[in-house]
Amino acid sequence: MDFDVVVIGAGLVGASFALALQTAGLRIAVIDTLVPSTSVARDDWDSRIYAISPGSEEFLQACGAWQLLDTARLCAVEDMHVIGDDEISALNFGAYAAGMRELAVTVESRELQSALWQALMEAQHVKVIAPAACHELVLEAAAVQLSLADGRSLRARLIVGADGADSWVRTQAGLKVDTRPYAQTAVVANFATAQAHRGVATQWFQRKGVLALLPLPGERASMVWSTATAHAQELLALSPNELAMRVVTASHGKLGDLRVITPAAAFPLRMQRVQRLVMPRLALVGDAAHNVHPLAGQGVNLGFRDARELARVLTARGAQNDCGDFALLRRYERARKEDIATMQLTTDTLQRLFDTDNAPLAKLRNFGLRLVNRQSALKNLLVRQAVG
Ligand SMILES: Cc1cc2nc3c(=O)[nH]c(=O)nc-3n(C[C@H](O)[C@H](O)[C@H](O)COP(=O)(O)OP(=O)(O)OC[C@H]3O[C@@H](n4cnc5c(N)ncnc54)[C@H](O)[C@@H]3O)c2cc1C
């Protein structure tokens, strides 16, 4: 049980990171508490849908996972409409105007996770240890010692925490995290729609939160309604028909009548800033390293960019043999700092701007939407940043 890299967490980010190390010449182990699942039910839809950016899609292709997806369950997002709470102000982004094929592709979480598990199981350079629970982590100068609850122990030069927002690795290492709950909960559900979405994702910024309807294959849409927790609880208590009617009203009937096809589920929302992404022999990626509001649909894309960058730094380490070397890991941290800080600032500012009853601010935010909408160069810049 001697490895170069041990990755804790085989979620979307941890699994893709391990796969991306295929040419790094390293011995890798991936540990998860869950039982690996390489097959998914296809008679219903997962309530958790991600909008995957073209940059993330390219990365997942290189990892050997994207090509394992069933294309009939993917849907291209060609346009995005953001509507202000005065119902007049709008900001529209189009793939065509930005010279792209699509802005994003929607995919079910479980579909992508199972493709990643499948690729991991077939990868020659990775040993999967799952299900397994971690017991103790000891960081030494020359190595990391990890013991599992079943008595097994592992030794590695580098440990990577990809174990989500409540990261065990981060806690064991004593890395500081600044957590701010948003007092909001995201309610997600899928609907059959009476009218075609035409590849358009729409977001309504409202005083009660942000409602997003993302396109799914056929006449279906996925909802993420980030709203005050009391309102979320009210929505969750409704019957499927009542919920559908509420969403029709809140979305101004844009997709016509709706019918719930996947029951509503809830995710409490919080902002998390982690001061350091690395320390000697340890690095964090994905939600273990940052947690952002889902209003920009960028959380997992941000995590894929961490995975891509850390894998790139380790693969290009050259004469540096020790993959847990602090100077090497600092290169990763420096490269990721700006992207993470920009996404945290953007999502947090937008959330605050729309989570207020202050009348001048309400005017300003709607004016801001209209202003940005008229600046095609700025819009293209925003699109380029979101699709990376
Ligand atoms: C409502 C909602 C909608 C969202 N929509 C989008 C979107 O459209 N686009 C987007 O980019 N992002 C979106 N996000 C964000 C996205 O869900 C997360 O950023 C993403 O899931 C993080 O992936 P991860 O692999 O870092 O962590 P996780 O998905 O949390 O995976 C962590 C893995 O680690 C394992 N694990 C945990 N602890 C241990 C341990 N101690 N030992 C071993 N294994 C462990 C877990 O079993 C799991 O497999 C959304 C988030 C929410 C709440």
Short mmCIF file of C-alpha atoms and ligand atoms in Angstrom, two decimals:
data_model
loop_
_atom_site.label_atom_id
_atom_site.label_comp_id
_atom_site.label_asym_id
_atom_site.label_seq_id
_atom_site.Cartn_x
_atom_site.Cartn_y
_atom_site.Cartn_z
CA MET A 1 0.00 0.00 0.00
CA ASP A 2 2.75 2.38 -1.06
CA PHE A 3 1.65 5.11 -3.49
CA ASP A 4 2.80 8.42 -4.92
CA VAL A 5 -0.64 10.05 -4.69
CA VAL A 6 -3.64 9.09 -2.57
CA VAL A 7 -6.89 10.86 -3.53
CA ILE A 8 -9.59 10.94 -0.86
CA GLY A 9 -13.00 11.27 -2.53
CA ALA A 10 -13.98 9.79 -5.91
CA GLY A 11 -16.74 12.33 -6.59
CA LEU A 12 -16.75 14.12 -9.95
CA VAL A 13 -13.63 16.14 -9.15
CA GLY A 14 -11.52 13.49 -7.35
CA ALA A 15 -12.24 10.80 -9.96
CA SER A 16 -11.44 13.11 -12.88
CA PHE A 17 -8.22 14.25 -11.18
CA ALA A 18 -7.00 10.65 -10.75
CA LEU A 19 -7.85 9.87 -14.39
CA ALA A 20 -6.06 13.02 -15.60
CA LEU A 21 -2.80 11.71 -14.10
CA GLN A 22 -2.61 8.90 -16.67
CA THR A 23 0.66 10.08 -18.23
CA ALA A 24 2.26 11.37 -15.01
CA GLY A 25 4.05 8.07 -14.26
CA LEU A 26 2.69 8.00 -10.69
CA ARG A 27 1.14 5.21 -8.60
CA ILE A 28 -2.27 6.44 -7.53
CA ALA A 29 -4.93 5.24 -5.10
CA VAL A 30 -8.46 6.64 -4.88
CA ILE A 31 -10.54 6.12 -1.72
CA ASP A 32 -14.25 6.70 -1.26
CA THR A 33 -16.78 5.75 1.40
CA LEU A 34 -19.30 4.89 -1.33
CA VAL A 35 -19.66 1.62 -3.24
CA PRO A 36 -18.56 2.23 -6.86
CA SER A 37 -21.53 2.20 -9.18
CA THR A 38 -20.95 1.85 -12.93
CA SER A 39 -24.57 1.36 -14.01
CA VAL A 40 -27.45 3.82 -13.72
CA ALA A 41 -31.22 3.60 -13.91
CA ARG A 42 -32.37 5.02 -17.26
CA ASP A 43 -36.14 4.94 -16.65
CA ASP A 44 -36.12 8.21 -14.73
CA TRP A 45 -34.01 11.39 -14.44
CA ASP A 46 -31.59 12.37 -11.70
CA SER A 47 -32.73 15.48 -9.86
CA ARG A 48 -29.15 16.73 -9.82
CA ILE A 49 -28.23 18.23 -13.19
CA TYR A 50 -24.99 20.06 -14.05
CA ALA A 51 -24.32 22.54 -16.82
CA ILE A 52 -20.88 21.43 -17.98
CA SER A 53 -18.78 24.10 -19.71
CA PRO A 54 -16.97 23.34 -23.02
CA GLY A 55 -13.62 23.51 -21.16
CA SER A 56 -14.80 20.91 -18.62
CA GLU A 57 -16.19 18.74 -21.42
CA GLU A 58 -12.80 18.78 -23.16
CA PHE A 59 -11.09 17.85 -19.87
CA LEU A 60 -13.53 14.97 -19.26
CA GLN A 61 -12.90 13.74 -22.83
CA ALA A 62 -9.17 13.69 -22.11
CA CYS A 63 -9.92 11.74 -18.91
CA GLY A 64 -11.75 9.10 -21.01
CA ALA A 65 -15.11 9.61 -19.25
CA TRP A 66 -17.15 11.94 -21.49
CA GLN A 67 -17.21 9.43 -24.36
CA LEU A 68 -18.85 6.85 -22.04
CA LEU A 69 -21.96 9.03 -21.60
CA ASP A 70 -25.23 8.25 -23.37
CA THR A 71 -25.56 11.21 -25.77
CA ALA A 72 -29.35 10.85 -25.76
CA ARG A 73 -29.30 12.07 -22.15
CA LEU A 74 -27.23 15.20 -22.87
CA CYS A 75 -28.63 18.57 -23.94
CA ALA A 76 -26.77 21.55 -25.42
CA VAL A 77 -27.38 24.98 -23.88
CA GLU A 78 -27.23 27.37 -26.84
CA ASP A 79 -28.58 30.53 -25.24
CA MET A 80 -28.87 31.89 -21.78
CA HIS A 81 -31.40 34.49 -20.66
CA VAL A 82 -31.04 36.28 -17.34
CA ILE A 83 -34.14 38.25 -16.31
CA GLY A 84 -34.21 40.92 -13.59
CA ASP A 85 -36.88 41.30 -10.93
CA ASP A 86 -38.56 44.20 -12.77
CA GLU A 87 -39.33 41.56 -15.46
CA ILE A 88 -38.13 43.96 -18.19
CA SER A 89 -34.37 44.04 -17.64
CA ALA A 90 -32.62 41.13 -19.28
CA LEU A 91 -29.18 39.91 -20.18
CA ASN A 92 -28.91 37.44 -23.06
CA PHE A 93 -25.91 35.33 -23.98
CA GLY A 94 -25.78 33.27 -27.15
CA ALA A 95 -23.30 30.63 -28.29
CA TYR A 96 -23.67 31.78 -31.91
CA ALA A 97 -22.80 35.41 -31.07
CA ALA A 98 -19.75 34.23 -29.12
CA GLY A 99 -18.62 32.04 -32.05
CA MET A 100 -19.22 28.79 -30.17
CA ARG A 101 -21.21 25.61 -30.76
CA GLU A 102 -22.82 25.75 -27.31
CA LEU A 103 -22.44 27.55 -23.98
CA ALA A 104 -22.68 24.33 -21.94
CA VAL A 105 -24.10 20.81 -21.98
CA THR A 106 -26.48 19.59 -19.29
CA VAL A 107 -25.82 16.16 -17.81
CA GLU A 108 -27.21 14.18 -14.90
CA SER A 109 -24.88 13.90 -11.90
CA ARG A 110 -25.30 10.13 -11.54
CA GLU A 111 -24.71 9.57 -15.30
CA LEU A 112 -21.41 11.47 -15.18
CA GLN A 113 -20.39 9.89 -11.87
CA SER A 114 -20.97 6.40 -13.22
CA ALA A 115 -18.95 7.16 -16.39
CA LEU A 116 -16.09 8.34 -14.16
CA TRP A 117 -16.30 5.20 -11.98
CA GLN A 118 -16.24 3.06 -15.13
CA ALA A 119 -13.15 4.85 -16.45
CA LEU A 120 -11.47 4.58 -13.01
CA MET A 121 -12.14 0.83 -12.80
CA GLU A 122 -10.52 0.35 -16.21
CA ALA A 123 -7.55 2.68 -15.60
CA GLN A 124 -4.22 0.85 -15.27
CA HIS A 125 -2.59 3.63 -13.23
CA VAL A 126 -5.23 3.81 -10.46
CA LYS A 127 -6.10 1.48 -7.59
CA VAL A 128 -9.66 2.06 -6.34
CA ILE A 129 -10.18 1.41 -2.62
CA ALA A 130 -13.94 1.65 -2.04
CA PRO A 131 -15.97 1.47 0.02
CA ALA A 132 -13.50 2.41 2.72
CA ALA A 133 -13.53 4.83 5.64
CA CYS A 134 -10.50 6.89 6.63
CA HIS A 135 -9.38 6.75 10.24
CA GLU A 136 -6.22 8.83 10.73
CA LEU A 137 -3.93 11.01 8.67
CA VAL A 138 -0.35 11.74 9.72
CA LEU A 139 1.69 14.22 7.68
CA GLU A 140 5.41 13.59 8.00
CA ALA A 141 8.31 15.39 6.34
CA ALA A 142 8.95 12.67 3.75
CA ALA A 143 5.56 10.95 3.46
CA VAL A 144 1.90 10.81 4.48
CA GLN A 145 0.58 7.90 6.54
CA LEU A 146 -3.10 7.13 6.21
CA SER A 147 -4.89 4.47 8.22
CA LEU A 148 -8.31 3.14 7.28
CA ALA A 149 -11.07 2.11 9.67
CA ASP A 150 -10.66 -1.55 8.63
CA GLY A 151 -7.03 -1.56 9.86
CA ARG A 152 -5.31 -1.19 6.47
CA SER A 153 -2.70 1.53 6.14
CA LEU A 154 -1.32 3.45 3.17
CA ARG A 155 1.77 5.53 2.60
CA ALA A 156 2.04 8.26 -0.02
CA ARG A 157 4.11 11.25 -1.05
CA LEU A 158 1.02 13.37 -1.61
CA ILE A 159 -2.54 13.31 -0.28
CA VAL A 160 -5.27 15.08 -2.27
CA GLY A 161 -8.49 16.07 -0.50
CA ALA A 162 -11.36 15.78 -3.01
CA ASP A 163 -13.83 14.89 -0.30
CA GLY A 164 -16.35 17.69 -0.73
CA ALA A 165 -17.47 20.74 1.24
CA ASP A 166 -17.15 19.03 4.68
CA SER A 167 -13.67 17.74 3.80
CA TRP A 168 -12.20 15.29 6.34
CA VAL A 169 -8.74 15.83 4.86
CA ARG A 170 -8.99 19.61 5.36
CA THR A 171 -10.02 19.14 9.00
CA GLN A 172 -7.27 16.61 9.70
CA ALA A 173 -4.69 18.98 8.22
CA GLY A 174 -6.02 21.88 10.32
CA LEU A 175 -6.54 24.08 7.24
CA LYS A 176 -8.76 27.06 8.07
CA VAL A 177 -12.10 27.49 6.34
CA ASP A 178 -14.36 30.51 6.47
CA THR A 179 -17.99 29.31 6.19
CA ARG A 180 -20.95 31.64 5.66
CA PRO A 181 -24.39 30.04 5.36
CA TYR A 182 -26.60 31.89 2.84
CA ALA A 183 -29.85 31.25 4.77
CA GLN A 184 -30.98 29.90 1.40
CA THR A 185 -31.75 26.42 0.15
CA ALA A 186 -31.68 25.21 -3.45
CA VAL A 187 -34.77 23.24 -4.43
CA VAL A 188 -34.18 21.04 -7.47
CA ALA A 189 -36.72 19.09 -9.56
CA ASN A 190 -37.25 18.07 -13.19
CA PHE A 191 -40.34 18.84 -15.27
CA ALA A 192 -41.95 17.78 -18.52
CA THR A 193 -42.77 21.01 -20.36
CA ALA A 194 -45.67 21.88 -22.66
CA GLN A 195 -43.47 24.14 -24.77
CA ALA A 196 -40.03 23.43 -26.25
CA HIS A 197 -37.06 25.09 -24.51
CA ARG A 198 -35.08 25.43 -27.80
CA GLY A 199 -31.78 24.96 -25.96
CA VAL A 200 -32.32 28.07 -23.82
CA ALA A 201 -31.41 28.19 -20.12
CA THR A 202 -33.34 30.90 -18.29
CA GLN A 203 -32.67 32.45 -14.90
CA TRP A 204 -35.01 34.79 -13.08
CA PHE A 205 -33.32 36.93 -10.44
CA GLN A 206 -36.09 37.63 -7.98
CA ARG A 207 -36.31 39.07 -4.50
CA LYS A 208 -37.08 35.60 -3.17
CA GLY A 209 -33.99 34.15 -4.82
CA VAL A 210 -32.88 32.86 -8.19
CA LEU A 211 -34.98 30.48 -10.27
CA ALA A 212 -33.18 28.63 -13.07
CA LEU A 213 -34.68 26.34 -15.70
CA LEU A 214 -32.05 24.37 -17.60
CA PRO A 215 -32.83 22.44 -20.79
CA LEU A 216 -32.91 18.62 -20.71
CA PRO A 217 -33.32 16.35 -23.76
CA GLY A 218 -36.79 16.46 -25.33
CA GLU A 219 -39.46 18.61 -23.77
CA ARG A 220 -38.04 18.55 -20.29
CA ALA A 221 -36.36 21.06 -18.00
CA SER A 222 -34.42 20.95 -14.77
CA MET A 223 -35.12 23.50 -12.05
CA VAL A 224 -32.71 24.95 -9.48
CA TRP A 225 -34.61 27.43 -7.27
CA SER A 226 -32.24 29.02 -4.76
CA THR A 227 -34.48 30.70 -2.23
CA ALA A 228 -34.88 31.66 1.45
CA THR A 229 -34.95 28.47 3.50
CA ALA A 230 -38.49 29.08 4.82
CA HIS A 231 -39.75 29.52 1.24
CA ALA A 232 -37.84 26.39 0.15
CA GLN A 233 -39.53 24.41 2.90
CA GLU A 234 -42.89 25.70 1.74
CA LEU A 235 -42.09 24.58 -1.84
CA LEU A 236 -40.95 21.14 -0.65
CA ALA A 237 -44.22 20.63 1.25
CA LEU A 238 -46.36 21.21 -1.88
CA SER A 239 -47.90 18.41 -3.93
CA PRO A 240 -46.21 17.85 -7.34
CA ASN A 241 -49.09 19.66 -9.10
CA GLU A 242 -48.95 22.64 -6.73
CA LEU A 243 -45.17 22.87 -7.13
CA ALA A 244 -45.51 22.81 -10.92
CA MET A 245 -48.08 25.64 -10.75
CA ARG A 246 -45.82 27.72 -8.52
CA VAL A 247 -42.94 27.30 -10.98
CA VAL A 248 -45.19 28.18 -13.94
CA THR A 249 -46.16 31.42 -12.15
CA ALA A 250 -42.58 32.28 -11.12
CA SER A 251 -41.30 31.59 -14.66
CA HIS A 252 -44.16 33.58 -16.26
CA GLY A 253 -45.29 30.48 -18.16
CA LYS A 254 -42.17 30.59 -20.35
CA LEU A 255 -42.27 26.81 -20.97
CA GLY A 256 -46.06 26.50 -20.73
CA ASP A 257 -47.64 24.02 -18.33
CA LEU A 258 -45.23 21.89 -16.31
CA ARG A 259 -45.49 18.38 -14.88
CA VAL A 260 -43.08 17.13 -12.20
CA ILE A 261 -41.08 14.11 -13.43
CA THR A 262 -38.47 13.98 -10.64
CA PRO A 263 -39.55 14.82 -7.07
CA ALA A 264 -38.07 17.91 -5.47
CA ALA A 265 -34.88 17.64 -3.42
CA ALA A 266 -33.13 20.30 -1.33
CA PHE A 267 -29.54 21.49 -0.83
CA PRO A 268 -28.67 24.08 1.85
CA LEU A 269 -26.40 26.79 0.42
CA ARG A 270 -23.26 28.27 1.88
CA MET A 271 -20.15 30.12 0.85
CA GLN A 272 -16.81 28.62 1.85
CA ARG A 273 -13.39 30.20 1.49
CA VAL A 274 -10.33 28.14 2.29
CA GLN A 275 -7.21 30.19 3.00
CA ARG A 276 -4.65 27.65 1.73
CA LEU A 277 -5.20 25.04 -0.98
CA VAL A 278 -1.87 23.34 -0.24
CA MET A 279 0.62 22.52 2.48
CA PRO A 280 3.63 20.23 2.32
CA ARG A 281 2.38 16.82 1.02
CA LEU A 282 -1.25 17.91 0.76
CA ALA A 283 -3.54 19.64 -1.76
CA LEU A 284 -7.28 20.34 -1.91
CA VAL A 285 -9.47 20.28 -5.04
CA GLY A 286 -13.18 20.83 -5.79
CA ASP A 287 -15.68 21.64 -3.05
CA ALA A 288 -13.05 20.76 -0.42
CA ALA A 289 -11.20 23.87 -1.68
CA HIS A 290 -14.16 26.24 -2.28
CA ASN A 291 -17.93 26.28 -2.18
CA VAL A 292 -19.88 28.81 -4.23
CA HIS A 293 -23.54 29.74 -4.70
CA PRO A 294 -25.04 27.73 -7.60
CA LEU A 295 -26.50 30.82 -9.30
CA ALA A 296 -23.77 30.75 -11.95
CA GLY A 297 -23.86 26.92 -12.25
CA GLN A 298 -20.07 26.94 -11.94
CA GLY A 299 -19.20 24.93 -8.79
CA VAL A 300 -18.20 21.67 -10.40
CA ASN A 301 -16.65 23.44 -13.40
CA LEU A 302 -14.41 25.32 -10.97
CA GLY A 303 -13.49 21.95 -9.40
CA PHE A 304 -12.66 20.43 -12.81
CA ARG A 305 -10.33 23.37 -13.44
CA ASP A 306 -8.56 22.58 -10.10
CA ALA A 307 -8.24 18.92 -11.13
CA ARG A 308 -6.94 19.84 -14.58
CA GLU A 309 -4.36 22.28 -13.18
CA LEU A 310 -3.07 20.04 -10.37
CA ALA A 311 -2.75 17.13 -12.82
CA ARG A 312 -0.92 19.42 -15.26
CA VAL A 313 1.56 20.61 -12.61
CA LEU A 314 2.25 17.05 -11.41
CA THR A 315 2.59 15.68 -14.95
CA ALA A 316 5.01 18.49 -15.91
CA ARG A 317 7.08 18.20 -12.71
CA GLY A 318 10.23 17.38 -14.76
CA ALA A 319 13.31 16.75 -12.67
CA GLN A 320 11.32 17.16 -9.44
CA ASN A 321 10.73 13.55 -8.43
CA ASP A 322 8.78 14.23 -5.27
CA CYS A 323 5.15 14.93 -6.20
CA GLY A 324 4.41 16.12 -2.63
CA ASP A 325 7.07 18.82 -2.76
CA PHE A 326 5.68 22.09 -1.37
CA ALA A 327 7.22 24.32 -4.07
CA LEU A 328 5.53 22.19 -6.73
CA LEU A 329 2.17 22.34 -4.96
CA ARG A 330 2.49 26.11 -4.56
CA ARG A 331 2.55 26.36 -8.39
CA TYR A 332 -0.91 24.79 -8.41
CA GLU A 333 -2.17 27.11 -5.66
CA ARG A 334 -0.87 30.23 -7.41
CA ALA A 335 -2.36 29.18 -10.74
CA ARG A 336 -5.83 28.63 -9.23
CA LYS A 337 -6.05 31.64 -6.91
CA GLU A 338 -7.47 34.21 -9.33
CA ASP A 339 -10.11 31.98 -10.96
CA ILE A 340 -11.43 30.84 -7.57
CA ALA A 341 -11.44 34.34 -6.06
CA THR A 342 -13.22 35.80 -9.13
CA MET A 343 -15.95 33.14 -9.03
CA GLN A 344 -16.42 33.58 -5.25
CA LEU A 345 -16.65 37.35 -5.60
CA THR A 346 -19.01 37.25 -8.61
CA THR A 347 -21.47 34.73 -7.17
CA ASP A 348 -21.40 36.31 -3.70
CA THR A 349 -21.91 39.85 -5.04
CA LEU A 350 -24.80 38.80 -7.28
CA GLN A 351 -26.39 36.88 -4.43
CA ARG A 352 -26.18 39.91 -2.11
CA LEU A 353 -27.31 42.34 -4.79
CA PHE A 354 -30.53 40.40 -5.36
CA ASP A 355 -31.09 39.39 -1.73
CA THR A 356 -32.14 42.85 -0.62
CA ASP A 357 -35.31 44.96 -0.56
CA ASN A 358 -33.31 48.17 -0.88
CA ALA A 359 -35.07 50.14 -3.68
CA PRO A 360 -32.02 52.04 -5.10
CA LEU A 361 -30.08 48.76 -5.22
CA ALA A 362 -32.99 47.06 -6.99
CA LYS A 363 -32.91 49.78 -9.66
CA LEU A 364 -29.15 49.56 -9.93
CA ARG A 365 -29.06 45.79 -10.40
CA ASN A 366 -31.70 45.84 -13.12
CA PHE A 367 -29.96 48.78 -14.81
CA GLY A 368 -26.72 46.74 -14.58
CA LEU A 369 -28.31 43.84 -16.45
CA ARG A 370 -29.51 46.15 -19.26
CA LEU A 371 -26.16 47.92 -19.42
CA VAL A 372 -24.14 44.71 -19.72
CA ASN A 373 -26.63 43.42 -22.29
CA ARG A 374 -25.74 46.33 -24.60
CA GLN A 375 -21.98 45.70 -24.39
CA SER A 376 -21.29 42.84 -26.77
CA ALA A 377 -17.52 42.88 -26.12
CA LEU A 378 -18.08 42.62 -22.36
CA LYS A 379 -20.65 39.86 -22.86
CA ASN A 380 -18.21 37.87 -24.99
CA LEU A 381 -15.59 38.31 -22.27
CA LEU A 382 -18.03 37.00 -19.64
CA VAL A 383 -18.93 34.03 -21.84
CA ARG A 384 -15.26 33.20 -22.45
CA GLN A 385 -14.64 33.25 -18.70
CA ALA A 386 -17.60 30.96 -17.98
CA VAL A 387 -16.77 28.35 -20.63
CA GLY A 388 -13.10 27.81 -19.69
C1 LIG B 1 -28.38 22.78 -6.04
C2 LIG B 1 -27.02 22.80 -6.63
C3 LIG B 1 -26.89 22.89 -8.02
C4 LIG B 1 -25.62 22.89 -8.59
N1 LIG B 1 -25.53 23.03 -9.94
C5 LIG B 1 -24.31 23.10 -10.51
C6 LIG B 1 -24.17 23.28 -11.95
O1 LIG B 1 -25.13 23.37 -12.73
N2 LIG B 1 -22.90 23.35 -12.46
C7 LIG B 1 -21.81 23.25 -11.64
O2 LIG B 1 -20.68 23.38 -12.14
N3 LIG B 1 -21.90 23.05 -10.30
C8 LIG B 1 -23.11 22.97 -9.70
N4 LIG B 1 -23.21 22.79 -8.36
C9 LIG B 1 -22.00 22.57 -7.54
C10 LIG B 1 -21.56 21.08 -7.54
O3 LIG B 1 -22.61 20.28 -7.03
C11 LIG B 1 -20.32 20.84 -6.67
O4 LIG B 1 -19.38 21.84 -6.91
C12 LIG B 1 -19.70 19.46 -6.98
O5 LIG B 1 -20.58 18.42 -6.69
C13 LIG B 1 -18.42 19.25 -6.17
O6 LIG B 1 -17.82 18.03 -6.53
P1 LIG B 1 -16.66 17.40 -5.63
O7 LIG B 1 -16.24 16.15 -6.35
O8 LIG B 1 -15.64 18.42 -5.29
O9 LIG B 1 -17.36 17.06 -4.24
P2 LIG B 1 -18.57 15.97 -3.89
O10 LIG B 1 -19.47 15.91 -5.06
O11 LIG B 1 -19.07 16.43 -2.60
O12 LIG B 1 -17.77 14.60 -3.79
C14 LIG B 1 -17.03 14.25 -2.65
C15 LIG B 1 -16.73 12.75 -2.69
O13 LIG B 1 -15.91 12.43 -1.56
C16 LIG B 1 -16.44 11.32 -0.86
N5 LIG B 1 -16.05 11.48 0.55
C17 LIG B 1 -16.46 12.45 1.40
N6 LIG B 1 -15.85 12.30 2.60
C18 LIG B 1 -15.04 11.22 2.47
C19 LIG B 1 -14.13 10.56 3.36
N7 LIG B 1 -13.93 11.01 4.61
N8 LIG B 1 -13.45 9.48 2.92
C20 LIG B 1 -13.62 9.04 1.64
N9 LIG B 1 -14.46 9.62 0.76
C21 LIG B 1 -15.14 10.70 1.17
C22 LIG B 1 -17.94 11.37 -1.10
O14 LIG B 1 -18.52 10.10 -0.96
C23 LIG B 1 -17.99 11.89 -2.56
O15 LIG B 1 -17.92 10.81 -3.47
C24 LIG B 1 -24.46 22.80 -7.76
C25 LIG B 1 -24.60 22.69 -6.38
C26 LIG B 1 -25.87 22.71 -5.81
C27 LIG B 1 -26.01 22.63 -4.31
#
